[in-house]
Short mmCIF file of C-alpha atoms in Angstrom, two decimals:
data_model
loop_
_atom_site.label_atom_id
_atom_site.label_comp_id
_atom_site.label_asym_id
_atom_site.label_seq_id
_atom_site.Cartn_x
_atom_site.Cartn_y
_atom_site.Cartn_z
CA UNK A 1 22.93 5.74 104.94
CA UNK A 2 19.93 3.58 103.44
CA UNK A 3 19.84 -0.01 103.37
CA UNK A 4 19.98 0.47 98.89
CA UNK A 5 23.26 2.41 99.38
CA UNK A 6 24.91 0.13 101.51
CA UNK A 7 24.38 -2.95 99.43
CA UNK A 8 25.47 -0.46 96.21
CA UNK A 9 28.35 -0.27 97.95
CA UNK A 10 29.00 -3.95 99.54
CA UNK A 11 28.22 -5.05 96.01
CA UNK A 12 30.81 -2.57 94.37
CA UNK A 13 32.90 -3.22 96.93
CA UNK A 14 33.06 -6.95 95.63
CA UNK A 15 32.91 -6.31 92.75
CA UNK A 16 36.15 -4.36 92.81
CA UNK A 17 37.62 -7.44 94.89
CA UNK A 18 36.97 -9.73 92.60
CA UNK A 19 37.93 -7.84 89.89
CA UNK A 20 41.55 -7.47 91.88
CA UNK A 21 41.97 -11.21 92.47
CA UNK A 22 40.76 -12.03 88.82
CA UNK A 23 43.59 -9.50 87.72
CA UNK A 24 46.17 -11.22 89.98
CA UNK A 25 45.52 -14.86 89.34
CA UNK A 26 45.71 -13.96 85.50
CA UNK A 27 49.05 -12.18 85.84
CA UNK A 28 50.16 -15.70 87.44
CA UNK A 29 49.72 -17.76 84.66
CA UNK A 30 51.84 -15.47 82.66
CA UNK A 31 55.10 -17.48 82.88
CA UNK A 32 52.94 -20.16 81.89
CA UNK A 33 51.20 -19.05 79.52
CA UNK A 34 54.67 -18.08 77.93
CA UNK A 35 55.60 -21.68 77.67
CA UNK A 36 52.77 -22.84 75.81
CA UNK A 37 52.61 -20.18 73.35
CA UNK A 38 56.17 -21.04 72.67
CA UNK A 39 55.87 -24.44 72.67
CA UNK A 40 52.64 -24.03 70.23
CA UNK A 41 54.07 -22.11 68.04
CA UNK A 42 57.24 -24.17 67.42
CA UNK A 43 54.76 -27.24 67.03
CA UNK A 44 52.44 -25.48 64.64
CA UNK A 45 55.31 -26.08 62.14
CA UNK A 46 54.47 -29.42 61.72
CA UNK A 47 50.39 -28.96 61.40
CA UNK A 48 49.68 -32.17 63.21
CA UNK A 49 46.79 -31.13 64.50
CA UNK A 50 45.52 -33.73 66.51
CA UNK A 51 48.72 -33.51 67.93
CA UNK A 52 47.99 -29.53 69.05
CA UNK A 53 44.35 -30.04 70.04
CA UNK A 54 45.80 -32.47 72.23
CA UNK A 55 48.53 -30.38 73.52
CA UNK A 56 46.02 -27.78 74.16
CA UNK A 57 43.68 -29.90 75.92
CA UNK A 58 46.45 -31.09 77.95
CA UNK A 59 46.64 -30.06 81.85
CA UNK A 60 49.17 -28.22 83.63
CA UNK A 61 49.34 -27.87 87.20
CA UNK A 62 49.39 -24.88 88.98
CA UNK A 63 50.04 -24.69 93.02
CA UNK A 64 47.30 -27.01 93.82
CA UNK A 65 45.18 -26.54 91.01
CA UNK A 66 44.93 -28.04 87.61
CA UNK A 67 43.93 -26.37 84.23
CA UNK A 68 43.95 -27.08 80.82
CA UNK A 69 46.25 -24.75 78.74
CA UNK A 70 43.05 -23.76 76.73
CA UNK A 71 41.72 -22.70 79.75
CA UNK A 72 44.92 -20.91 80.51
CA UNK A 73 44.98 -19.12 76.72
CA UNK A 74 41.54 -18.28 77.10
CA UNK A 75 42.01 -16.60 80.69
CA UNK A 76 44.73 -14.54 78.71
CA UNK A 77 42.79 -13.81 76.02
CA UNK A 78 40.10 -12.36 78.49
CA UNK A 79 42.53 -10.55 80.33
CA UNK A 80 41.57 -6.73 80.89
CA UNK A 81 45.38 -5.50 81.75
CA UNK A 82 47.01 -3.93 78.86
CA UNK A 83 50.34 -5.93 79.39
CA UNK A 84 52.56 -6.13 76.77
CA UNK A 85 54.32 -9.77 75.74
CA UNK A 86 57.90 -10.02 74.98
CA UNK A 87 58.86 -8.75 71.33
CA UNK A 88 60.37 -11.86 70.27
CA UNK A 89 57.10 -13.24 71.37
CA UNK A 90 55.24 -11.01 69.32
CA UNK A 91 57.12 -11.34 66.55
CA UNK A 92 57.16 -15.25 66.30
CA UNK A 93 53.38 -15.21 66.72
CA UNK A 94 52.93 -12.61 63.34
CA UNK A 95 55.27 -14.89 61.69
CA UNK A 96 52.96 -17.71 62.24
CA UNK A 97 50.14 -16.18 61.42
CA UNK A 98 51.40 -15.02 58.49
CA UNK A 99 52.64 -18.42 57.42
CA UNK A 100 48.66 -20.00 58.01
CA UNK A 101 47.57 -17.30 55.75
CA UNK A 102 45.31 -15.72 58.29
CA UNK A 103 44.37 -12.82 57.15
CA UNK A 104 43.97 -9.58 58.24
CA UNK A 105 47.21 -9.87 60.77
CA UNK A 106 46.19 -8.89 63.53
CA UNK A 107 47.98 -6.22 65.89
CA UNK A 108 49.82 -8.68 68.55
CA UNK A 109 51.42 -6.31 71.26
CA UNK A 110 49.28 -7.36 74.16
CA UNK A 111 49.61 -10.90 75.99
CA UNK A 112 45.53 -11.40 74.93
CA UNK A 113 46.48 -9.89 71.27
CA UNK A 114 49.11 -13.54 71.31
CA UNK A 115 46.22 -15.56 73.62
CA UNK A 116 43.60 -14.40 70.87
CA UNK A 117 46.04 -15.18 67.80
CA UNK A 118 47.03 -18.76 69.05
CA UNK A 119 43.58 -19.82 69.20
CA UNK A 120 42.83 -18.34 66.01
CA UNK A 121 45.97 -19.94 64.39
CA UNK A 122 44.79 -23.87 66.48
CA UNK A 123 41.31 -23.34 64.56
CA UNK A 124 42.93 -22.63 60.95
CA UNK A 125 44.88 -25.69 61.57
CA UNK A 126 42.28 -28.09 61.92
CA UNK A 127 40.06 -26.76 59.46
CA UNK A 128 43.19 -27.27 57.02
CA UNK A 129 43.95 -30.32 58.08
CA UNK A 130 40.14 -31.29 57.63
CA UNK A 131 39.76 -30.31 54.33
CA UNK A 132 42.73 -32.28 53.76
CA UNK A 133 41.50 -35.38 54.58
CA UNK A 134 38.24 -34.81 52.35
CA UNK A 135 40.04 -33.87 49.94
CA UNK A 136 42.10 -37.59 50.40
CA UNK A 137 38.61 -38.94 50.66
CA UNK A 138 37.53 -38.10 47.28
CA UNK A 139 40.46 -38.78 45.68
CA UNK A 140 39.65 -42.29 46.39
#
């Protein structure tokens, strides 16, 4: 075996490891991942959003680590399993979405399809809420 095709293969053979322990540590912030998407989507109701840029910016700790729970939605969202979120989870997110007017709906059957949605939904909130407040401005 040449020196080329044994660092092909060390590299591929990290590669693949890496790949495995990315996969893992993604499928463990699934539970919660669950809880903020919940807790997100029942807050969205009230469009405060300072209040869910906050909340998203907020840490969570996790074993010994801390991460915000954007940084948790966005490992979701770049997830490359094709795992499948709960229904009712599914369902609640295209209700919010359709509620925000986002348009087109997207399909949400994956856990990155609700990941992907939630920050879609967090930016059509501010925006709102920003042309809101010009819109208070010049009223005045």
């Amino acid at each position: 075996m040449s020196i080329t095709n044994s660092n092909n293969t060390t590299e591929l053979i990290s590669d693949f490891a890496a790949a495995e322990a990315r996969q893992r540590f993604q499928v463990s912030l699934l539970p919660v991942f669950d809880e903020i998407a919940h807790t997100f989507l029942k807050a969205s109701h009230g469009k405060v959003h300072t209040s869910l840029q906050s909340y998203l910016d907020g840490g969570v700790s996790i074993g010994d680590a801390y991460f915000t729970r954007r940084a948790i939605l966005l490992a979701i969202h770049d997830m490359k399993d094709e795992l499948e979120a709960p229904l009712a989870l599914q369902e609640r997110t295209l209700a919010e979405l359709m509620s925000l007017k986002v348009r087109p709906a997207p399909q949400l059957q994956l856990y990155r399809d609700i990941a992907t949605a939630i920050l879609r939904m967090e930016v059509v909130i501010r925006s709102t809420a920003m042309q809101a407040m010009k819109n208070d401005e010049t009223k005045h």
